[in-house]
mmCIF file with all atom_site columns, C-alpha atoms in Angstrom:
data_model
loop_
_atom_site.group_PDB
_atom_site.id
_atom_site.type_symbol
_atom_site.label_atom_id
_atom_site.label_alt_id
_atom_site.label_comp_id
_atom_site.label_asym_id
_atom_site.label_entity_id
_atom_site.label_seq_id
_atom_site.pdbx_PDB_ins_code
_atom_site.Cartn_x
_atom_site.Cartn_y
_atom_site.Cartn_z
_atom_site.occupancy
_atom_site.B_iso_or_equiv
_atom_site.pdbx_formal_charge
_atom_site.auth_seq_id
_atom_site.auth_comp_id
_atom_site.auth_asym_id
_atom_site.auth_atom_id
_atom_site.pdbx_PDB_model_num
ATOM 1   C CA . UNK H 1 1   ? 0.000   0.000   0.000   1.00 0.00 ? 3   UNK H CA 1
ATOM 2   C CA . UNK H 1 2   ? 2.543   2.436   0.337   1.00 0.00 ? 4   UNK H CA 1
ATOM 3   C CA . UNK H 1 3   ? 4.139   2.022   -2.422  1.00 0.00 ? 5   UNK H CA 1
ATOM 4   C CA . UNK H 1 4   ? 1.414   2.182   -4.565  1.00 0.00 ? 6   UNK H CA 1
ATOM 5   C CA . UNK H 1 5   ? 2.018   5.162   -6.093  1.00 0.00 ? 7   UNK H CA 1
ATOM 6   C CA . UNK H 1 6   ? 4.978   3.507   -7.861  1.00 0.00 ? 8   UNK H CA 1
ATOM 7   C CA . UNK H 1 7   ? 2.357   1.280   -9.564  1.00 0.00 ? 9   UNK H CA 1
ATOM 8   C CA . UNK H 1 8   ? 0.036   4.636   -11.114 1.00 0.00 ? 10  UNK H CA 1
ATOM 9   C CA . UNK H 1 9   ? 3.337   6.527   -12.133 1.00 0.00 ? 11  UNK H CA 1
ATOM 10  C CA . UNK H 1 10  ? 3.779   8.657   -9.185  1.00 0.00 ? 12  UNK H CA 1
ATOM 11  C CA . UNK H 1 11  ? 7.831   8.801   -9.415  1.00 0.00 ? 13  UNK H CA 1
ATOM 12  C CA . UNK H 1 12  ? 7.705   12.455  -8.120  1.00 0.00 ? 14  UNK H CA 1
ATOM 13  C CA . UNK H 1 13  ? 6.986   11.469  -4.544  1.00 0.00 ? 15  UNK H CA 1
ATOM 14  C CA . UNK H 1 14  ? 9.359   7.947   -5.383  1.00 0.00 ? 16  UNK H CA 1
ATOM 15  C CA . UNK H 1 15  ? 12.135  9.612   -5.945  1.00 0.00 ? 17  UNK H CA 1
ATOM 16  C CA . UNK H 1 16  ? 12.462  11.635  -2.432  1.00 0.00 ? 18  UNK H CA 1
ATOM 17  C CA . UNK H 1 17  ? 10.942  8.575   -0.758  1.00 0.00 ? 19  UNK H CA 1
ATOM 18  C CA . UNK H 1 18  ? 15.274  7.429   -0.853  1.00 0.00 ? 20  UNK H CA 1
ATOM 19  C CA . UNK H 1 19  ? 16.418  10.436  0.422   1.00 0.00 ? 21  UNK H CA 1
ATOM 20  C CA . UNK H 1 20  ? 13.772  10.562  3.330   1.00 0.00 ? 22  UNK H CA 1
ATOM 21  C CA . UNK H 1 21  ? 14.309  7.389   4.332   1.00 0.00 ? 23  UNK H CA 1
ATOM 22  C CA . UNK H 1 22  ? 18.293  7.934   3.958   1.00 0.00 ? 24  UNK H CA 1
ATOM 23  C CA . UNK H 1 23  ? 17.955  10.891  6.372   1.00 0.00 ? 25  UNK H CA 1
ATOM 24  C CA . UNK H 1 24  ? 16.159  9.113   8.845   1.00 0.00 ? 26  UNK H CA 1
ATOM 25  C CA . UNK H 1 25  ? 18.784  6.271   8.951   1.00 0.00 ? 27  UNK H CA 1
ATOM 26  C CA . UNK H 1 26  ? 21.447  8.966   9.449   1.00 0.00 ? 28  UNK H CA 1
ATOM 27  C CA . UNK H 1 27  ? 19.880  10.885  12.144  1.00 0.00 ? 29  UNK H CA 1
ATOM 28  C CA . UNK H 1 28  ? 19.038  7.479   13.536  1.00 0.00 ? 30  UNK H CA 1
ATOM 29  C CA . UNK H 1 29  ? 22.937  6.538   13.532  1.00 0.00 ? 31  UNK H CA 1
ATOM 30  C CA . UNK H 1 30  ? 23.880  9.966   15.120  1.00 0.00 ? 32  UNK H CA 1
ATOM 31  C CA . UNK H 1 31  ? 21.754  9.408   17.850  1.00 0.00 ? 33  UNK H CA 1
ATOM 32  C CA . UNK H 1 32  ? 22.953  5.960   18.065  1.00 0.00 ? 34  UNK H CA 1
ATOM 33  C CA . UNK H 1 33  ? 26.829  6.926   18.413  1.00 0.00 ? 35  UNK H CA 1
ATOM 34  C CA . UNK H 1 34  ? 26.121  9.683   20.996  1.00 0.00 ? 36  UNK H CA 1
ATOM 35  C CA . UNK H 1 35  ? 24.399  7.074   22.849  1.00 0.00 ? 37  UNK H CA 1
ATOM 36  C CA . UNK H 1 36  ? 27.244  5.188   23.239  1.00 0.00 ? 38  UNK H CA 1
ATOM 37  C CA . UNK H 1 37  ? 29.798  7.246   23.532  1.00 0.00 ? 39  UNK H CA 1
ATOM 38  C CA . UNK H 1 38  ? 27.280  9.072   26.627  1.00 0.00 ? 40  UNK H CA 1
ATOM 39  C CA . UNK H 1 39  ? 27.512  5.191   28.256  1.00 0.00 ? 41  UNK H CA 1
ATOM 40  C CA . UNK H 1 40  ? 31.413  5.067   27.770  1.00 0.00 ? 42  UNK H CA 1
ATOM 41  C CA . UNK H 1 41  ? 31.643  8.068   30.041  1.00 0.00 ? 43  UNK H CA 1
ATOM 42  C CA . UNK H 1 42  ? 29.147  6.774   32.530  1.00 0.00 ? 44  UNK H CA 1
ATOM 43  C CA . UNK H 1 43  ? 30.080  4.484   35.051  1.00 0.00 ? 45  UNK H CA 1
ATOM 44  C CA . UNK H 1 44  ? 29.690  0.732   34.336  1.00 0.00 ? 46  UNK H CA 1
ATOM 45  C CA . UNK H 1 45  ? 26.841  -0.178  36.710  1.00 0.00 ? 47  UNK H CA 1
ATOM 46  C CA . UNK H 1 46  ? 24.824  3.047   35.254  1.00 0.00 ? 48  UNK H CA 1
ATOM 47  C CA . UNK H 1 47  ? 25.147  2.228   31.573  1.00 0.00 ? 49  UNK H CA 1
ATOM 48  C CA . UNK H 1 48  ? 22.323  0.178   31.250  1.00 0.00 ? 50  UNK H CA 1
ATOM 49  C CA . UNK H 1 49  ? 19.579  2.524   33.233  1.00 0.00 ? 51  UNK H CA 1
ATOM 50  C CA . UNK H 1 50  ? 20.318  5.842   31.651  1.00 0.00 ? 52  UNK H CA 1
ATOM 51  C CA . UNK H 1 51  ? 19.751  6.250   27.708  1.00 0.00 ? 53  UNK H CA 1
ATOM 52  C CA . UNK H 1 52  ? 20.682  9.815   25.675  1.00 0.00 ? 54  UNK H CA 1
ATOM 53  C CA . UNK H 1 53  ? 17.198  11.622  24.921  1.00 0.00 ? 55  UNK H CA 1
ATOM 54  C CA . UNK H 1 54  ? 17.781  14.679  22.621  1.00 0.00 ? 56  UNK H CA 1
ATOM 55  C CA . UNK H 1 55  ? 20.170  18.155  22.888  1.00 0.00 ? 57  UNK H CA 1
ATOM 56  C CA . UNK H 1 56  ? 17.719  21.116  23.636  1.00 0.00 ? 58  UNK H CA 1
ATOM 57  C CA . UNK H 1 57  ? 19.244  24.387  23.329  1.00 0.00 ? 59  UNK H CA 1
ATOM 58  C CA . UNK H 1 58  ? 22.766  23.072  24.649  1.00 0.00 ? 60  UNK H CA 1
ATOM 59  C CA . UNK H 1 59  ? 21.563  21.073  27.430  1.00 0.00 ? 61  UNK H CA 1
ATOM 60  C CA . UNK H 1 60  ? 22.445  17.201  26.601  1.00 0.00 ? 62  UNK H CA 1
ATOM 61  C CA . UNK H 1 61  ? 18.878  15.163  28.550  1.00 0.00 ? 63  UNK H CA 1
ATOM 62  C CA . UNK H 1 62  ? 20.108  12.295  29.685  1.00 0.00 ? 64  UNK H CA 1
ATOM 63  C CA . UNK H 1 63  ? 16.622  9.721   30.958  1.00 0.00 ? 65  UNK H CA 1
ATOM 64  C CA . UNK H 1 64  ? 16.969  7.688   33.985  1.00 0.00 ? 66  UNK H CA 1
ATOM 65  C CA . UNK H 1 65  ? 15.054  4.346   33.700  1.00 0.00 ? 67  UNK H CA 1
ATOM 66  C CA . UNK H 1 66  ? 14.716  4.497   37.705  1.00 0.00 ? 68  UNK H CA 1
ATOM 67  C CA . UNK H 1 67  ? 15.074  6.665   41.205  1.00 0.00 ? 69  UNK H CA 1
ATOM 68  C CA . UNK H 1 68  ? 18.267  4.766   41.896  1.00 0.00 ? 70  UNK H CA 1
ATOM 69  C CA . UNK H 1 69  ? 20.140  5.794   38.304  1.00 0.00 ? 71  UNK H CA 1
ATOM 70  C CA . UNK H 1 70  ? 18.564  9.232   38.287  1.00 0.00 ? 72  UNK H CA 1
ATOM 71  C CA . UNK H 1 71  ? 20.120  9.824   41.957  1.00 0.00 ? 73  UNK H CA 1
ATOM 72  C CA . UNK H 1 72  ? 23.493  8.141   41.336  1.00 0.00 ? 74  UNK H CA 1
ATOM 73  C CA . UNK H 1 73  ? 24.057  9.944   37.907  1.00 0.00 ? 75  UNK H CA 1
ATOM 74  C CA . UNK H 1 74  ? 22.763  13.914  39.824  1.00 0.00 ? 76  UNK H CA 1
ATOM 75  C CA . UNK H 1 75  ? 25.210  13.336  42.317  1.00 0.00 ? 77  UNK H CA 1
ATOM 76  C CA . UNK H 1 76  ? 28.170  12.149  39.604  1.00 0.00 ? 78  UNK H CA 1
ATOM 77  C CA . UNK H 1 77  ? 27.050  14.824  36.932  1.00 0.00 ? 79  UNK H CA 1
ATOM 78  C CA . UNK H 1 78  ? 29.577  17.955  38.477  1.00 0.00 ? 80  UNK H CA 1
ATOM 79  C CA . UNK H 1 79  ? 32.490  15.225  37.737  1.00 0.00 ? 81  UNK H CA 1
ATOM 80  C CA . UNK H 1 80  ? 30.927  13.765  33.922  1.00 0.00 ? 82  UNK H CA 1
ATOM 81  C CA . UNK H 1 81  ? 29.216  17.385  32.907  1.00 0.00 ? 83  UNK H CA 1
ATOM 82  C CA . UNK H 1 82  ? 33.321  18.182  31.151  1.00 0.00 ? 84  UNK H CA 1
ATOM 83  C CA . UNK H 1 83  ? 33.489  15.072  29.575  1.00 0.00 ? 85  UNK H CA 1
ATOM 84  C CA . UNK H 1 84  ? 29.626  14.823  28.204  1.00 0.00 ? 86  UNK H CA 1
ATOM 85  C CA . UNK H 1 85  ? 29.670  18.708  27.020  1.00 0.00 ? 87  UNK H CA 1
ATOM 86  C CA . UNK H 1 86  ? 32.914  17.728  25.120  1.00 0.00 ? 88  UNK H CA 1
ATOM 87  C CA . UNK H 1 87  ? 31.138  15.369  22.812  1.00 0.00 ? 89  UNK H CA 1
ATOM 88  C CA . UNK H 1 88  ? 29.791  17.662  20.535  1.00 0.00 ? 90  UNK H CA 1
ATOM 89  C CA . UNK H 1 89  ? 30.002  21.268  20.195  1.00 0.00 ? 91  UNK H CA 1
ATOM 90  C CA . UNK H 1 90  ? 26.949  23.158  21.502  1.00 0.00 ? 92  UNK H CA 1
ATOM 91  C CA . UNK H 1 91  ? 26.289  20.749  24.613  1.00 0.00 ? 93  UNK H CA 1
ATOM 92  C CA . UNK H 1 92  ? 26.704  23.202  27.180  1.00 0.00 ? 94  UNK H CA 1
ATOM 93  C CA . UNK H 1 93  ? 25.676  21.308  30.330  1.00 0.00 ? 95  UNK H CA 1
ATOM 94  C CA . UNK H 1 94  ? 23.672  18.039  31.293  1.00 0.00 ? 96  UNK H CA 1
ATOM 95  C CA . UNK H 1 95  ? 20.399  17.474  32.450  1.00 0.00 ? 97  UNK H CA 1
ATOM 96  C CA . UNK H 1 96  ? 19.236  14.483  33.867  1.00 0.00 ? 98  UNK H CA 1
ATOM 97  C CA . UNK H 1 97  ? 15.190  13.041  33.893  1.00 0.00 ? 99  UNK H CA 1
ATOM 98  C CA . UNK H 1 98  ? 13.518  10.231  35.666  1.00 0.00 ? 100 UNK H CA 1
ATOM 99  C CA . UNK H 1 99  ? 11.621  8.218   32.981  1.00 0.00 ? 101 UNK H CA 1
ATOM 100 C CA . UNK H 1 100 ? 10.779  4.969   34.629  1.00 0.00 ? 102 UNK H CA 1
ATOM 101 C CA . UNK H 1 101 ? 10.565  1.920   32.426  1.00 0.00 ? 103 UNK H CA 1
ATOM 102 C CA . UNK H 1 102 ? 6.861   0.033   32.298  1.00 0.00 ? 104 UNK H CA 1
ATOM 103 C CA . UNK H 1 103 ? 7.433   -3.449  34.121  1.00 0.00 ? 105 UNK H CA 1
ATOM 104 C CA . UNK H 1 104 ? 6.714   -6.118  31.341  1.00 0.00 ? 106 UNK H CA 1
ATOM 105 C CA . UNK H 1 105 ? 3.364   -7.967  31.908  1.00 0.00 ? 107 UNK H CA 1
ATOM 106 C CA . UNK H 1 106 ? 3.381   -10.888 34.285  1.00 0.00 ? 108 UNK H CA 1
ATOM 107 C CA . UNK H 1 107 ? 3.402   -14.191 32.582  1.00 0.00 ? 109 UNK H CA 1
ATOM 108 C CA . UNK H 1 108 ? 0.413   -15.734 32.350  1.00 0.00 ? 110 UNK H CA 1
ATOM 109 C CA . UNK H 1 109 ? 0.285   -19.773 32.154  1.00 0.00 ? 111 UNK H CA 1
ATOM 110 C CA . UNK H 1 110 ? -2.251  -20.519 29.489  1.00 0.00 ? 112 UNK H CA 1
ATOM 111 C CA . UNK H 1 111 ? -1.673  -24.410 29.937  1.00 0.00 ? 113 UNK H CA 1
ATOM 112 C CA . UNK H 1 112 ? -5.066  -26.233 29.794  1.00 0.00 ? 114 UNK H CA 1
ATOM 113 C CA . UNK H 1 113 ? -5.165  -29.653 30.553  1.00 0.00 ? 115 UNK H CA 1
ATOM 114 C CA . UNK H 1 114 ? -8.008  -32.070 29.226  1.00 0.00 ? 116 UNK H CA 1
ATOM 115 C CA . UNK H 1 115 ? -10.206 -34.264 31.532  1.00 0.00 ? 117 UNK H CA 1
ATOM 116 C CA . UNK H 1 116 ? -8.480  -37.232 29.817  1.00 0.00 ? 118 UNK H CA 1
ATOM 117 C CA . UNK H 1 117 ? -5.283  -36.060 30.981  1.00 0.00 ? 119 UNK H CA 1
ATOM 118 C CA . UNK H 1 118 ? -6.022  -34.949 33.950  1.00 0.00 ? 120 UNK H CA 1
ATOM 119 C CA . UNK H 1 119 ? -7.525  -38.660 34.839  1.00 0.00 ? 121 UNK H CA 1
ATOM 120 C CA . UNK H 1 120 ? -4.719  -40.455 33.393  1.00 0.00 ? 122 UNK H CA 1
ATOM 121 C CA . UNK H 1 121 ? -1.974  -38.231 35.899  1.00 0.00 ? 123 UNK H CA 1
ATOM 122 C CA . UNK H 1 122 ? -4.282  -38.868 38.558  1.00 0.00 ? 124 UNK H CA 1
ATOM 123 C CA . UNK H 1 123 ? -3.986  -42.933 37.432  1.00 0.00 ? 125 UNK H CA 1
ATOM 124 C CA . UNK H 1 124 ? -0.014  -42.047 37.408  1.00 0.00 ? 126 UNK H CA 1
ATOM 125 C CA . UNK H 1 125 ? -0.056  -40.659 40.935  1.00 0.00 ? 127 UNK H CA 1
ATOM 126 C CA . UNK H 1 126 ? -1.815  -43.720 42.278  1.00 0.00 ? 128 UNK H CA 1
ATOM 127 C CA . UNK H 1 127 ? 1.038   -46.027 40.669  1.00 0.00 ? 129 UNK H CA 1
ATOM 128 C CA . UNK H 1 128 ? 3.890   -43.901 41.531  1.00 0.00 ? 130 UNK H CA 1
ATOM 129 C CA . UNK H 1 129 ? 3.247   -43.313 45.384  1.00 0.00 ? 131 UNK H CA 1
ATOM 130 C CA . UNK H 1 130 ? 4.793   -46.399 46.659  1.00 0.00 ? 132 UNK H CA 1
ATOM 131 C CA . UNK H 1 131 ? 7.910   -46.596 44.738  1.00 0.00 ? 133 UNK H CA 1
ATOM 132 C CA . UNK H 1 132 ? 8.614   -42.563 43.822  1.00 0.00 ? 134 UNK H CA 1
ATOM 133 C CA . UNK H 1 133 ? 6.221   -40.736 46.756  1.00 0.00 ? 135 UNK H CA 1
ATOM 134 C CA . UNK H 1 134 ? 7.530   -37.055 45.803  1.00 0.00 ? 136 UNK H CA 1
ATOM 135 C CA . UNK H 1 135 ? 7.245   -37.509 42.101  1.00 0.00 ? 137 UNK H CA 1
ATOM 136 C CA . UNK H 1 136 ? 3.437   -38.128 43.124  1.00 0.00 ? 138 UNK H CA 1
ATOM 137 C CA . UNK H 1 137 ? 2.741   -36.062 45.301  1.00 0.00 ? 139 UNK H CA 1
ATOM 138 C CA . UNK H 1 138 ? 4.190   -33.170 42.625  1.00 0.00 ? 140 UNK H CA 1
ATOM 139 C CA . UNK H 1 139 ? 1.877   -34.632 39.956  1.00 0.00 ? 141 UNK H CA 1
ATOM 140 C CA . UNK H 1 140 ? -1.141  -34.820 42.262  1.00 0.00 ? 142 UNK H CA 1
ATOM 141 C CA . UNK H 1 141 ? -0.418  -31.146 42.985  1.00 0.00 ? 143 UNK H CA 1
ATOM 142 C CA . UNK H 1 142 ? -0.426  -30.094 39.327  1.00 0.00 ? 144 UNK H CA 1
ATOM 143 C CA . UNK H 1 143 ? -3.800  -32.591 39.052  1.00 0.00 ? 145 UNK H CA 1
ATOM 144 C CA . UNK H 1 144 ? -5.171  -30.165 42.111  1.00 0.00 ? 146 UNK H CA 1
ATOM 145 C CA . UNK H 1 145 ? -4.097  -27.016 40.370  1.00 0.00 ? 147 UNK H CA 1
ATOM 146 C CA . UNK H 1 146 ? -5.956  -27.907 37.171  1.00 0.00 ? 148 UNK H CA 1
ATOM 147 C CA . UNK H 1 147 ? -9.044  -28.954 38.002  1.00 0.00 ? 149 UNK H CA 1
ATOM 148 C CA . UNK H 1 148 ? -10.314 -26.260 39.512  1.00 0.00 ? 150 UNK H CA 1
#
């Protein structure tokens, strides 16, 4: 679909569709490299909480992913401010902001056991108690756990 315009003859708007896209995988790269070279300056246990945001109007934003990093990087910023502003020309000083990553949903067990299994585990358990009693008693657990 979006490149039907190709199809009707529309090479005015194909031929900066390149370019656009050529841009955005530049200024994608720059961001990319100031990233890390930001994390090489950080300390090692920070790296991985604090990501580069944008430069507005000379102040480098730095995003803390949680109250710990944030802290931590406020307090170390007098020592790193030098060495960040020296990156690129027009970074004048650092500012650092609390973005707190969303938790990734719990888990959720889907499993979903037929009747017929269930009965033939519960058959299991009843052979298994005298030789292998923990084995057993695990399965009759699971049993327990899906038939409710």
């Amino acid at each position: 679909m979006e490149f039907d315009h190709l199809r009707r003859g529309g090479l005015g708007e194909a031929a900066e569709m390149p370019s656009r896209l050529q841009n955005l995988l530049q200024i994608s790269r720059y961001w990319q490299k100031l990233d890390r070279e930001v994390k090489k300056i950080l300390p090692a246990n920070l790296r991985s909480h604090v990501q580069t945001a944008c430069i507005d109007e000379g102040v480098l934003v730095l995003l803390a992913a949680n109250n710990m990093a944030a802290s931590r990087l406020k307090m170390l910023l007098p020592s790193l401010t030098p060495q960040l502003c020296a990156l690129q020309d027009g970074i004048e000083s650092v500012r650092v902001k609390l973005i707190p990553k969303t938790p990734p949903p719990p888990k959720a067990n889907k499993l979903v056991l037929s009747d017929t299994a269930l009965d033939n585990l519960e058959r299991t358990v009843a052979q298994l108690e005298a030789r292998h009693p923990e084995l057993a008693h695990s399965l009759a657990a699971l049993v327990g756990k899906h038939r409710r």
